[in-house]
Amino acid sequence: MDKMEKEVKKIIDKIRPYLNNDGGDIEFVKLEDGIVYVKMLGACVGCTAQDATLKDGLEALLLEEVPGVIEVRNLI
């Protein structure tokens, strides 16, 4: 695991408790060419706030905190 992937996982672990509080979760799948692939789980699946959580939450944090990250994509 490289440094960038470690940083991504650290940020995901930071937001996980907030998702868990609402019955959801997130799983890191892979990091490829600056794109972080995740899988939303539990109550997050089909939630109307899912896009906001991914783009306004996780993606915004990762773009700010982890140089080289360009996007977050949810694998369904």
mmCIF file of the N, C-alpha and C atoms, coordinates in Angstrom:
data_MODEL
# 
_entry.id   MODEL 
# 
loop_
_atom_site.group_PDB 
_atom_site.id 
_atom_site.type_symbol 
_atom_site.label_atom_id 
_atom_site.label_alt_id 
_atom_site.label_comp_id 
_atom_site.label_asym_id 
_atom_site.label_entity_id 
_atom_site.label_seq_id 
_atom_site.pdbx_PDB_ins_code 
_atom_site.Cartn_x 
_atom_site.Cartn_y 
_atom_site.Cartn_z 
_atom_site.occupancy 
_atom_site.B_iso_or_equiv 
_atom_site.pdbx_formal_charge 
_atom_site.auth_seq_id 
_atom_site.auth_comp_id 
_atom_site.auth_asym_id 
_atom_site.auth_atom_id 
_atom_site.pdbx_PDB_model_num 
ATOM 1   N N  . MET A 1 1  ? 0.853   -1.181 0.000   1.00 0.00 ? 1  MET A N  1 
ATOM 2   C CA . MET A 1 1  ? 0.000   0.000  0.000   1.00 0.00 ? 1  MET A CA 1 
ATOM 3   C C  . MET A 1 1  ? 0.897   1.242  0.000   1.00 0.00 ? 1  MET A C  1 
ATOM 4   N N  . ASP A 1 2  ? 0.627   2.145  -0.931  1.00 0.00 ? 2  ASP A N  1 
ATOM 5   C CA . ASP A 1 2  ? 1.455   3.345  -0.998  1.00 0.00 ? 2  ASP A CA 1 
ATOM 6   C C  . ASP A 1 2  ? 0.913   4.447  -0.084  1.00 0.00 ? 2  ASP A C  1 
ATOM 7   N N  . LYS A 1 3  ? 1.667   5.530  0.007   1.00 0.00 ? 3  LYS A N  1 
ATOM 8   C CA . LYS A 1 3  ? 1.323   6.634  0.917   1.00 0.00 ? 3  LYS A CA 1 
ATOM 9   C C  . LYS A 1 3  ? -0.026  7.264  0.567   1.00 0.00 ? 3  LYS A C  1 
ATOM 10  N N  . MET A 1 4  ? -0.287  7.447  -0.722  1.00 0.00 ? 4  MET A N  1 
ATOM 11  C CA . MET A 1 4  ? -1.542  8.063  -1.158  1.00 0.00 ? 4  MET A CA 1 
ATOM 12  C C  . MET A 1 4  ? -2.744  7.208  -0.734  1.00 0.00 ? 4  MET A C  1 
ATOM 13  N N  . GLU A 1 5  ? -2.635  5.915  -0.923  1.00 0.00 ? 5  GLU A N  1 
ATOM 14  C CA . GLU A 1 5  ? -3.718  5.009  -0.536  1.00 0.00 ? 5  GLU A CA 1 
ATOM 15  C C  . GLU A 1 5  ? -3.936  5.037  0.980   1.00 0.00 ? 5  GLU A C  1 
ATOM 16  N N  . LYS A 1 6  ? -2.853  5.098  1.745   1.00 0.00 ? 6  LYS A N  1 
ATOM 17  C CA . LYS A 1 6  ? -2.963  5.186  3.207   1.00 0.00 ? 6  LYS A CA 1 
ATOM 18  C C  . LYS A 1 6  ? -3.724  6.437  3.619   1.00 0.00 ? 6  LYS A C  1 
ATOM 19  N N  . GLU A 1 7  ? -3.406  7.564  2.971   1.00 0.00 ? 7  GLU A N  1 
ATOM 20  C CA . GLU A 1 7  ? -4.074  8.827  3.284   1.00 0.00 ? 7  GLU A CA 1 
ATOM 21  C C  . GLU A 1 7  ? -5.564  8.764  2.940   1.00 0.00 ? 7  GLU A C  1 
ATOM 22  N N  . VAL A 1 8  ? -5.875  8.168  1.802   1.00 0.00 ? 8  VAL A N  1 
ATOM 23  C CA . VAL A 1 8  ? -7.277  8.014  1.385   1.00 0.00 ? 8  VAL A CA 1 
ATOM 24  C C  . VAL A 1 8  ? -8.041  7.195  2.421   1.00 0.00 ? 8  VAL A C  1 
ATOM 25  N N  . LYS A 1 9  ? -7.460  6.071  2.826   1.00 0.00 ? 9  LYS A N  1 
ATOM 26  C CA . LYS A 1 9  ? -8.121  5.201  3.804   1.00 0.00 ? 9  LYS A CA 1 
ATOM 27  C C  . LYS A 1 9  ? -8.300  5.908  5.146   1.00 0.00 ? 9  LYS A C  1 
ATOM 28  N N  . LYS A 1 10 ? -7.332  6.750  5.513   1.00 0.00 ? 10 LYS A N  1 
ATOM 29  C CA . LYS A 1 10 ? -7.420  7.493  6.770   1.00 0.00 ? 10 LYS A CA 1 
ATOM 30  C C  . LYS A 1 10 ? -8.614  8.464  6.734   1.00 0.00 ? 10 LYS A C  1 
ATOM 31  N N  . ILE A 1 11 ? -8.807  9.138  5.603   1.00 0.00 ? 11 ILE A N  1 
ATOM 32  C CA . ILE A 1 11 ? -9.930  10.069 5.456   1.00 0.00 ? 11 ILE A CA 1 
ATOM 33  C C  . ILE A 1 11 ? -11.258 9.301  5.471   1.00 0.00 ? 11 ILE A C  1 
ATOM 34  N N  . ILE A 1 12 ? -11.304 8.177  4.784   1.00 0.00 ? 12 ILE A N  1 
ATOM 35  C CA . ILE A 1 12 ? -12.525 7.355  4.778   1.00 0.00 ? 12 ILE A CA 1 
ATOM 36  C C  . ILE A 1 12 ? -12.859 6.914  6.204   1.00 0.00 ? 12 ILE A C  1 
ATOM 37  N N  . ASP A 1 13 ? -11.846 6.511  6.952   1.00 0.00 ? 13 ASP A N  1 
ATOM 38  C CA . ASP A 1 13 ? -12.074 6.098  8.343   1.00 0.00 ? 13 ASP A CA 1 
ATOM 39  C C  . ASP A 1 13 ? -12.579 7.258  9.200   1.00 0.00 ? 13 ASP A C  1 
ATOM 40  N N  . LYS A 1 14 ? -12.213 8.489  8.829   1.00 0.00 ? 14 LYS A N  1 
ATOM 41  C CA . LYS A 1 14 ? -12.682 9.674  9.552   1.00 0.00 ? 14 LYS A CA 1 
ATOM 42  C C  . LYS A 1 14 ? -14.179 9.908  9.362   1.00 0.00 ? 14 LYS A C  1 
ATOM 43  N N  . ILE A 1 15 ? -14.674 9.672  8.147   1.00 0.00 ? 15 ILE A N  1 
ATOM 44  C CA . ILE A 1 15 ? -16.100 9.925  7.897   1.00 0.00 ? 15 ILE A CA 1 
ATOM 45  C C  . ILE A 1 15 ? -16.988 8.721  8.193   1.00 0.00 ? 15 ILE A C  1 
ATOM 46  N N  . ARG A 1 16 ? -16.387 7.550  8.319   1.00 0.00 ? 16 ARG A N  1 
ATOM 47  C CA . ARG A 1 16 ? -17.153 6.318  8.545   1.00 0.00 ? 16 ARG A CA 1 
ATOM 48  C C  . ARG A 1 16 ? -18.110 6.415  9.736   1.00 0.00 ? 16 ARG A C  1 
ATOM 49  N N  . PRO A 1 17 ? -17.706 6.946  10.902  1.00 0.00 ? 17 PRO A N  1 
ATOM 50  C CA . PRO A 1 17 ? -18.628 7.008  12.042  1.00 0.00 ? 17 PRO A CA 1 
ATOM 51  C C  . PRO A 1 17 ? -19.919 7.783  11.737  1.00 0.00 ? 17 PRO A C  1 
ATOM 52  N N  . TYR A 1 18 ? -19.816 8.823  10.916  1.00 0.00 ? 18 TYR A N  1 
ATOM 53  C CA . TYR A 1 18 ? -21.008 9.600  10.555  1.00 0.00 ? 18 TYR A CA 1 
ATOM 54  C C  . TYR A 1 18 ? -21.967 8.764  9.715   1.00 0.00 ? 18 TYR A C  1 
ATOM 55  N N  . LEU A 1 19 ? -21.410 7.967  8.823   1.00 0.00 ? 19 LEU A N  1 
ATOM 56  C CA . LEU A 1 19 ? -22.248 7.077  8.008   1.00 0.00 ? 19 LEU A CA 1 
ATOM 57  C C  . LEU A 1 19 ? -22.850 5.975  8.875   1.00 0.00 ? 19 LEU A C  1 
ATOM 58  N N  . ASN A 1 20 ? -22.040 5.431  9.782   1.00 0.00 ? 20 ASN A N  1 
ATOM 59  C CA . ASN A 1 20 ? -22.507 4.367  10.680  1.00 0.00 ? 20 ASN A CA 1 
ATOM 60  C C  . ASN A 1 20 ? -23.672 4.841  11.540  1.00 0.00 ? 20 ASN A C  1 
ATOM 61  N N  . ASN A 1 21 ? -23.632 6.111  11.961  1.00 0.00 ? 21 ASN A N  1 
ATOM 62  C CA . ASN A 1 21 ? -24.706 6.658  12.793  1.00 0.00 ? 21 ASN A CA 1 
ATOM 63  C C  . ASN A 1 21 ? -26.052 6.613  12.090  1.00 0.00 ? 21 ASN A C  1 
ATOM 64  N N  . ASP A 1 22 ? -26.033 6.659  10.766  1.00 0.00 ? 22 ASP A N  1 
ATOM 65  C CA . ASP A 1 22 ? -27.271 6.617  9.984   1.00 0.00 ? 22 ASP A CA 1 
ATOM 66  C C  . ASP A 1 22 ? -27.533 5.241  9.390   1.00 0.00 ? 22 ASP A C  1 
ATOM 67  N N  . GLY A 1 23 ? -26.792 4.244  9.836   1.00 0.00 ? 23 GLY A N  1 
ATOM 68  C CA . GLY A 1 23 ? -27.009 2.876  9.372   1.00 0.00 ? 23 GLY A CA 1 
ATOM 69  C C  . GLY A 1 23 ? -26.288 2.525  8.085   1.00 0.00 ? 23 GLY A C  1 
ATOM 70  N N  . GLY A 1 24 ? -25.363 3.386  7.663   1.00 0.00 ? 24 GLY A N  1 
ATOM 71  C CA . GLY A 1 24 ? -24.625 3.132  6.433   1.00 0.00 ? 24 GLY A CA 1 
ATOM 72  C C  . GLY A 1 24 ? -23.163 2.852  6.686   1.00 0.00 ? 24 GLY A C  1 
ATOM 73  N N  . ASP A 1 25 ? -22.441 2.640  5.600   1.00 0.00 ? 25 ASP A N  1 
ATOM 74  C CA . ASP A 1 25 ? -20.999 2.423  5.689   1.00 0.00 ? 25 ASP A CA 1 
ATOM 75  C C  . ASP A 1 25 ? -20.398 2.661  4.307   1.00 0.00 ? 25 ASP A C  1 
ATOM 76  N N  . ILE A 1 26 ? -19.089 2.672  4.260   1.00 0.00 ? 26 ILE A N  1 
ATOM 77  C CA . ILE A 1 26 ? -18.362 2.866  3.008   1.00 0.00 ? 26 ILE A CA 1 
ATOM 78  C C  . ILE A 1 26 ? -17.162 1.939  3.007   1.00 0.00 ? 26 ILE A C  1 
ATOM 79  N N  . GLU A 1 27 ? -16.881 1.370  1.853   1.00 0.00 ? 27 GLU A N  1 
ATOM 80  C CA . GLU A 1 27 ? -15.758 0.441  1.714   1.00 0.00 ? 27 GLU A CA 1 
ATOM 81  C C  . GLU A 1 27 ? -14.819 0.965  0.636   1.00 0.00 ? 27 GLU A C  1 
ATOM 82  N N  . PHE A 1 28 ? -13.545 1.070  0.966   1.00 0.00 ? 28 PHE A N  1 
ATOM 83  C CA . PHE A 1 28 ? -12.526 1.424  -0.028  1.00 0.00 ? 28 PHE A CA 1 
ATOM 84  C C  . PHE A 1 28 ? -12.339 0.217  -0.931  1.00 0.00 ? 28 PHE A C  1 
ATOM 85  N N  . VAL A 1 29 ? -12.379 0.439  -2.254  1.00 0.00 ? 29 VAL A N  1 
ATOM 86  C CA . VAL A 1 29 ? -12.178 -0.661 -3.202  1.00 0.00 ? 29 VAL A CA 1 
ATOM 87  C C  . VAL A 1 29 ? -10.793 -0.574 -3.822  1.00 0.00 ? 29 VAL A C  1 
ATOM 88  N N  . LYS A 1 30 ? -10.488 0.585  -4.434  1.00 0.00 ? 30 LYS A N  1 
ATOM 89  C CA . LYS A 1 30 ? -9.158  0.749  -5.042  1.00 0.00 ? 30 LYS A CA 1 
ATOM 90  C C  . LYS A 1 30 ? -8.897  2.211  -5.350  1.00 0.00 ? 30 LYS A C  1 
ATOM 91  N N  . LEU A 1 31 ? -7.638  2.502  -5.615  1.00 0.00 ? 31 LEU A N  1 
ATOM 92  C CA . LEU A 1 31 ? -7.192  3.813  -6.047  1.00 0.00 ? 31 LEU A CA 1 
ATOM 93  C C  . LEU A 1 31 ? -6.450  3.591  -7.351  1.00 0.00 ? 31 LEU A C  1 
ATOM 94  N N  . GLU A 1 32 ? -6.940  4.231  -8.414  1.00 0.00 ? 32 GLU A N  1 
ATOM 95  C CA . GLU A 1 32 ? -6.348  4.005  -9.729  1.00 0.00 ? 32 GLU A CA 1 
ATOM 96  C C  . GLU A 1 32 ? -6.331  5.313  -10.523 1.00 0.00 ? 32 GLU A C  1 
ATOM 97  N N  . ASP A 1 33 ? -5.159  5.739  -10.931 1.00 0.00 ? 33 ASP A N  1 
ATOM 98  C CA . ASP A 1 33 ? -5.001  6.962  -11.728 1.00 0.00 ? 33 ASP A CA 1 
ATOM 99  C C  . ASP A 1 33 ? -5.652  8.181  -11.086 1.00 0.00 ? 33 ASP A C  1 
ATOM 100 N N  . GLY A 1 34 ? -5.543  8.292  -9.769  1.00 0.00 ? 34 GLY A N  1 
ATOM 101 C CA . GLY A 1 34 ? -6.085  9.438  -9.053  1.00 0.00 ? 34 GLY A CA 1 
ATOM 102 C C  . GLY A 1 34 ? -7.565  9.341  -8.739  1.00 0.00 ? 34 GLY A C  1 
ATOM 103 N N  . ILE A 1 35 ? -8.200  8.263  -9.163  1.00 0.00 ? 35 ILE A N  1 
ATOM 104 C CA . ILE A 1 35 ? -9.631  8.068  -8.911  1.00 0.00 ? 35 ILE A CA 1 
ATOM 105 C C  . ILE A 1 35 ? -9.793  7.059  -7.776  1.00 0.00 ? 35 ILE A C  1 
ATOM 106 N N  . VAL A 1 36 ? -10.559 7.473  -6.768  1.00 0.00 ? 36 VAL A N  1 
ATOM 107 C CA . VAL A 1 36 ? -10.830 6.615  -5.609  1.00 0.00 ? 36 VAL A CA 1 
ATOM 108 C C  . VAL A 1 36 ? -12.158 5.907  -5.870  1.00 0.00 ? 36 VAL A C  1 
ATOM 109 N N  . TYR A 1 37 ? -12.129 4.592  -5.843  1.00 0.00 ? 37 TYR A N  1 
ATOM 110 C CA . TYR A 1 37 ? -13.335 3.790  -6.031  1.00 0.00 ? 37 TYR A CA 1 
ATOM 111 C C  . TYR A 1 37 ? -13.787 3.268  -4.679  1.00 0.00 ? 37 TYR A C  1 
ATOM 112 N N  . VAL A 1 38 ? -15.035 3.518  -4.358  1.00 0.00 ? 38 VAL A N  1 
ATOM 113 C CA . VAL A 1 38 ? -15.599 3.072  -3.087  1.00 0.00 ? 38 VAL A CA 1 
ATOM 114 C C  . VAL A 1 38 ? -16.917 2.364  -3.349  1.00 0.00 ? 38 VAL A C  1 
ATOM 115 N N  . LYS A 1 39 ? -17.396 1.685  -2.324  1.00 0.00 ? 39 LYS A N  1 
ATOM 116 C CA . LYS A 1 39 ? -18.697 1.030  -2.392  1.00 0.00 ? 39 LYS A CA 1 
ATOM 117 C C  . LYS A 1 39 ? -19.493 1.477  -1.171  1.00 0.00 ? 39 LYS A C  1 
ATOM 118 N N  . MET A 1 40 ? -20.646 2.077  -1.422  1.00 0.00 ? 40 MET A N  1 
ATOM 119 C CA . MET A 1 40 ? -21.520 2.503  -0.339  1.00 0.00 ? 40 MET A CA 1 
ATOM 120 C C  . MET A 1 40 ? -22.311 1.287  0.133   1.00 0.00 ? 40 MET A C  1 
ATOM 121 N N  . LEU A 1 41 ? -22.486 1.169  1.448   1.00 0.00 ? 41 LEU A N  1 
ATOM 122 C CA . LEU A 1 41 ? -23.115 -0.022 2.025   1.00 0.00 ? 41 LEU A CA 1 
ATOM 123 C C  . LEU A 1 41 ? -24.241 0.367  2.977   1.00 0.00 ? 41 LEU A C  1 
ATOM 124 N N  . GLY A 1 42 ? -25.052 -0.607 3.334   1.00 0.00 ? 42 GLY A N  1 
ATOM 125 C CA . GLY A 1 42 ? -26.116 -0.405 4.317   1.00 0.00 ? 42 GLY A CA 1 
ATOM 126 C C  . GLY A 1 42 ? -27.131 0.622  3.854   1.00 0.00 ? 42 GLY A C  1 
ATOM 127 N N  . ALA A 1 43 ? -27.504 1.509  4.767   1.00 0.00 ? 43 ALA A N  1 
ATOM 128 C CA . ALA A 1 43 ? -28.523 2.517  4.487   1.00 0.00 ? 43 ALA A CA 1 
ATOM 129 C C  . ALA A 1 43 ? -28.080 3.505  3.408   1.00 0.00 ? 43 ALA A C  1 
ATOM 130 N N  . CYS A 1 44 ? -26.788 3.554  3.098   1.00 0.00 ? 44 CYS A N  1 
ATOM 131 C CA . CYS A 1 44 ? -26.295 4.470  2.060   1.00 0.00 ? 44 CYS A CA 1 
ATOM 132 C C  . CYS A 1 44 ? -26.735 4.029  0.663   1.00 0.00 ? 44 CYS A C  1 
ATOM 133 N N  . VAL A 1 45 ? -26.989 2.735  0.509   1.00 0.00 ? 45 VAL A N  1 
ATOM 134 C CA . VAL A 1 45 ? -27.409 2.219  -0.788  1.00 0.00 ? 45 VAL A CA 1 
ATOM 135 C C  . VAL A 1 45 ? -28.802 2.762  -1.101  1.00 0.00 ? 45 VAL A C  1 
ATOM 136 N N  . GLY A 1 46 ? -28.901 3.502  -2.182  1.00 0.00 ? 46 GLY A N  1 
ATOM 137 C CA . GLY A 1 46 ? -30.180 4.060  -2.588  1.00 0.00 ? 46 GLY A CA 1 
ATOM 138 C C  . GLY A 1 46 ? -30.600 5.315  -1.841  1.00 0.00 ? 46 GLY A C  1 
ATOM 139 N N  . CYS A 1 47 ? -29.796 5.793  -0.916  1.00 0.00 ? 47 CYS A N  1 
ATOM 140 C CA . CYS A 1 47 ? -30.126 7.000  -0.155  1.00 0.00 ? 47 CYS A CA 1 
ATOM 141 C C  . CYS A 1 47 ? -30.072 8.215  -1.083  1.00 0.00 ? 47 CYS A C  1 
ATOM 142 N N  . THR A 1 48 ? -31.013 9.124  -0.903  1.00 0.00 ? 48 THR A N  1 
ATOM 143 C CA . THR A 1 48 ? -31.052 10.317 -1.753  1.00 0.00 ? 48 THR A CA 1 
ATOM 144 C C  . THR A 1 48 ? -29.872 11.247 -1.488  1.00 0.00 ? 48 THR A C  1 
ATOM 145 N N  . ALA A 1 49 ? -29.249 11.138 -0.341  1.00 0.00 ? 49 ALA A N  1 
ATOM 146 C CA . ALA A 1 49 ? -28.100 11.996 -0.007  1.00 0.00 ? 49 ALA A CA 1 
ATOM 147 C C  . ALA A 1 49 ? -26.767 11.354 -0.405  1.00 0.00 ? 49 ALA A C  1 
ATOM 148 N N  . GLN A 1 50 ? -26.822 10.194 -1.045  1.00 0.00 ? 50 GLN A N  1 
ATOM 149 C CA . GLN A 1 50 ? -25.600 9.471  -1.384  1.00 0.00 ? 50 GLN A CA 1 
ATOM 150 C C  . GLN A 1 50 ? -24.651 10.291 -2.255  1.00 0.00 ? 50 GLN A C  1 
ATOM 151 N N  . ASP A 1 51 ? -25.162 10.941 -3.283  1.00 0.00 ? 51 ASP A N  1 
ATOM 152 C CA . ASP A 1 51 ? -24.295 11.745 -4.155  1.00 0.00 ? 51 ASP A CA 1 
ATOM 153 C C  . ASP A 1 51 ? -23.667 12.902 -3.403  1.00 0.00 ? 51 ASP A C  1 
ATOM 154 N N  . ALA A 1 52 ? -24.450 13.542 -2.539  1.00 0.00 ? 52 ALA A N  1 
ATOM 155 C CA . ALA A 1 52 ? -23.918 14.651 -1.737  1.00 0.00 ? 52 ALA A CA 1 
ATOM 156 C C  . ALA A 1 52 ? -22.834 14.150 -0.795  1.00 0.00 ? 52 ALA A C  1 
ATOM 157 N N  . THR A 1 53 ? -23.051 12.991 -0.189  1.00 0.00 ? 53 THR A N  1 
ATOM 158 C CA . THR A 1 53 ? -22.058 12.409 0.721   1.00 0.00 ? 53 THR A CA 1 
ATOM 159 C C  . THR A 1 53 ? -20.761 12.141 -0.030  1.00 0.00 ? 53 THR A C  1 
ATOM 160 N N  . LEU A 1 54 ? -20.872 11.578 -1.219  1.00 0.00 ? 54 LEU A N  1 
ATOM 161 C CA . LEU A 1 54 ? -19.678 11.247 -1.997  1.00 0.00 ? 54 LEU A CA 1 
ATOM 162 C C  . LEU A 1 54 ? -18.973 12.481 -2.540  1.00 0.00 ? 54 LEU A C  1 
ATOM 163 N N  . LYS A 1 55 ? -19.708 13.365 -3.187  1.00 0.00 ? 55 LYS A N  1 
ATOM 164 C CA . LYS A 1 55 ? -19.085 14.504 -3.876  1.00 0.00 ? 55 LYS A CA 1 
ATOM 165 C C  . LYS A 1 55 ? -18.793 15.677 -2.940  1.00 0.00 ? 55 LYS A C  1 
ATOM 166 N N  . ASP A 1 56 ? -19.791 16.086 -2.149  1.00 0.00 ? 56 ASP A N  1 
ATOM 167 C CA . ASP A 1 56 ? -19.617 17.250 -1.277  1.00 0.00 ? 56 ASP A CA 1 
ATOM 168 C C  . ASP A 1 56 ? -18.875 16.896 0.006   1.00 0.00 ? 56 ASP A C  1 
ATOM 169 N N  . GLY A 1 57 ? -18.911 15.634 0.374   1.00 0.00 ? 57 GLY A N  1 
ATOM 170 C CA . GLY A 1 57 ? -18.253 15.202 1.604   1.00 0.00 ? 57 GLY A CA 1 
ATOM 171 C C  . GLY A 1 57 ? -16.895 14.580 1.329   1.00 0.00 ? 57 GLY A C  1 
ATOM 172 N N  . LEU A 1 58 ? -16.924 13.308 0.948   1.00 0.00 ? 58 LEU A N  1 
ATOM 173 C CA . LEU A 1 58 ? -15.686 12.552 0.786   1.00 0.00 ? 58 LEU A CA 1 
ATOM 174 C C  . LEU A 1 58 ? -14.784 13.129 -0.304  1.00 0.00 ? 58 LEU A C  1 
ATOM 175 N N  . GLU A 1 59 ? -15.334 13.381 -1.488  1.00 0.00 ? 59 GLU A N  1 
ATOM 176 C CA . GLU A 1 59 ? -14.493 13.876 -2.575  1.00 0.00 ? 59 GLU A CA 1 
ATOM 177 C C  . GLU A 1 59 ? -13.874 15.229 -2.230  1.00 0.00 ? 59 GLU A C  1 
ATOM 178 N N  . ALA A 1 60 ? -14.658 16.125 -1.651  1.00 0.00 ? 60 ALA A N  1 
ATOM 179 C CA . ALA A 1 60 ? -14.129 17.440 -1.270  1.00 0.00 ? 60 ALA A CA 1 
ATOM 180 C C  . ALA A 1 60 ? -12.983 17.302 -0.278  1.00 0.00 ? 60 ALA A C  1 
ATOM 181 N N  . LEU A 1 61 ? -13.141 16.432 0.710   1.00 0.00 ? 61 LEU A N  1 
ATOM 182 C CA . LEU A 1 61 ? -12.072 16.206 1.693   1.00 0.00 ? 61 LEU A CA 1 
ATOM 183 C C  . LEU A 1 61 ? -10.822 15.641 1.035   1.00 0.00 ? 61 LEU A C  1 
ATOM 184 N N  . LEU A 1 62 ? -11.018 14.633 0.182   1.00 0.00 ? 62 LEU A N  1 
ATOM 185 C CA . LEU A 1 62 ? -9.867  13.993 -0.449  1.00 0.00 ? 62 LEU A CA 1 
ATOM 186 C C  . LEU A 1 62 ? -9.129  14.948 -1.390  1.00 0.00 ? 62 LEU A C  1 
ATOM 187 N N  . LEU A 1 63 ? -9.873  15.754 -2.149  1.00 0.00 ? 63 LEU A N  1 
ATOM 188 C CA . LEU A 1 63 ? -9.229  16.718 -3.050  1.00 0.00 ? 63 LEU A CA 1 
ATOM 189 C C  . LEU A 1 63 ? -8.387  17.715 -2.265  1.00 0.00 ? 63 LEU A C  1 
ATOM 190 N N  . GLU A 1 64 ? -8.865  18.075 -1.092  1.00 0.00 ? 64 GLU A N  1 
ATOM 191 C CA . GLU A 1 64 ? -8.167  19.046 -0.253  1.00 0.00 ? 64 GLU A CA 1 
ATOM 192 C C  . GLU A 1 64 ? -6.976  18.436 0.479   1.00 0.00 ? 64 GLU A C  1 
ATOM 193 N N  . GLU A 1 65 ? -7.135  17.210 0.947   1.00 0.00 ? 65 GLU A N  1 
ATOM 194 C CA . GLU A 1 65 ? -6.144  16.599 1.843   1.00 0.00 ? 65 GLU A CA 1 
ATOM 195 C C  . GLU A 1 65 ? -5.128  15.679 1.166   1.00 0.00 ? 65 GLU A C  1 
ATOM 196 N N  . VAL A 1 66 ? -5.474  15.099 0.021   1.00 0.00 ? 66 VAL A N  1 
ATOM 197 C CA . VAL A 1 66 ? -4.596  14.100 -0.590  1.00 0.00 ? 66 VAL A CA 1 
ATOM 198 C C  . VAL A 1 66 ? -4.217  14.529 -2.011  1.00 0.00 ? 66 VAL A C  1 
ATOM 199 N N  . PRO A 1 67 ? -3.018  15.070 -2.180  1.00 0.00 ? 67 PRO A N  1 
ATOM 200 C CA . PRO A 1 67 ? -2.573  15.472 -3.516  1.00 0.00 ? 67 PRO A CA 1 
ATOM 201 C C  . PRO A 1 67 ? -2.590  14.277 -4.479  1.00 0.00 ? 67 PRO A C  1 
ATOM 202 N N  . GLY A 1 68 ? -3.134  14.513 -5.656  1.00 0.00 ? 68 GLY A N  1 
ATOM 203 C CA . GLY A 1 68 ? -3.176  13.453 -6.660  1.00 0.00 ? 68 GLY A CA 1 
ATOM 204 C C  . GLY A 1 68 ? -4.555  12.852 -6.845  1.00 0.00 ? 68 GLY A C  1 
ATOM 205 N N  . VAL A 1 69 ? -5.423  13.001 -5.844  1.00 0.00 ? 69 VAL A N  1 
ATOM 206 C CA . VAL A 1 69 ? -6.789  12.499 -5.995  1.00 0.00 ? 69 VAL A CA 1 
ATOM 207 C C  . VAL A 1 69 ? -7.557  13.482 -6.872  1.00 0.00 ? 69 VAL A C  1 
ATOM 208 N N  . ILE A 1 70 ? -8.266  12.941 -7.886  1.00 0.00 ? 70 ILE A N  1 
ATOM 209 C CA . ILE A 1 70 ? -8.996  13.809 -8.807  1.00 0.00 ? 70 ILE A CA 1 
ATOM 210 C C  . ILE A 1 70 ? -10.514 13.565 -8.769  1.00 0.00 ? 70 ILE A C  1 
ATOM 211 N N  . GLU A 1 71 ? -10.929 12.410 -8.233  1.00 0.00 ? 71 GLU A N  1 
ATOM 212 C CA . GLU A 1 71 ? -12.356 12.091 -8.242  1.00 0.00 ? 71 GLU A CA 1 
ATOM 213 C C  . GLU A 1 71 ? -12.636 10.910 -7.323  1.00 0.00 ? 71 GLU A C  1 
ATOM 214 N N  . VAL A 1 72 ? -13.913 10.818 -6.904  1.00 0.00 ? 72 VAL A N  1 
ATOM 215 C CA . VAL A 1 72 ? -14.388 9.650  -6.157  1.00 0.00 ? 72 VAL A CA 1 
ATOM 216 C C  . VAL A 1 72 ? -15.542 9.050  -6.944  1.00 0.00 ? 72 VAL A C  1 
ATOM 217 N N  . ARG A 1 73 ? -15.508 7.742  -7.119  1.00 0.00 ? 73 ARG A N  1 
ATOM 218 C CA . ARG A 1 73 ? -16.591 7.044  -7.835  1.00 0.00 ? 73 ARG A CA 1 
ATOM 219 C C  . ARG A 1 73 ? -17.132 5.916  -6.973  1.00 0.00 ? 73 ARG A C  1 
ATOM 220 N N  . ASN A 1 74 ? -18.456 5.791  -6.993  1.00 0.00 ? 74 ASN A N  1 
ATOM 221 C CA . ASN A 1 74 ? -19.118 4.722  -6.265  1.00 0.00 ? 74 ASN A CA 1 
ATOM 222 C C  . ASN A 1 74 ? -19.309 3.530  -7.203  1.00 0.00 ? 74 ASN A C  1 
ATOM 223 N N  . LEU A 1 75 ? -18.860 2.378  -6.780  1.00 0.00 ? 75 LEU A N  1 
ATOM 224 C CA . LEU A 1 75 ? -19.094 1.152  -7.537  1.00 0.00 ? 75 LEU A CA 1 
ATOM 225 C C  . LEU A 1 75 ? -20.380 0.514  -7.031  1.00 0.00 ? 75 LEU A C  1 
ATOM 226 N N  . ILE A 1 76 ? -21.297 0.296  -7.909  1.00 0.00 ? 76 ILE A N  1 
ATOM 227 C CA . ILE A 1 76 ? -22.603 -0.237 -7.498  1.00 0.00 ? 76 ILE A CA 1 
ATOM 228 C C  . ILE A 1 76 ? -22.614 -1.738 -7.631  1.00 0.00 ? 76 ILE A C  1 
# 
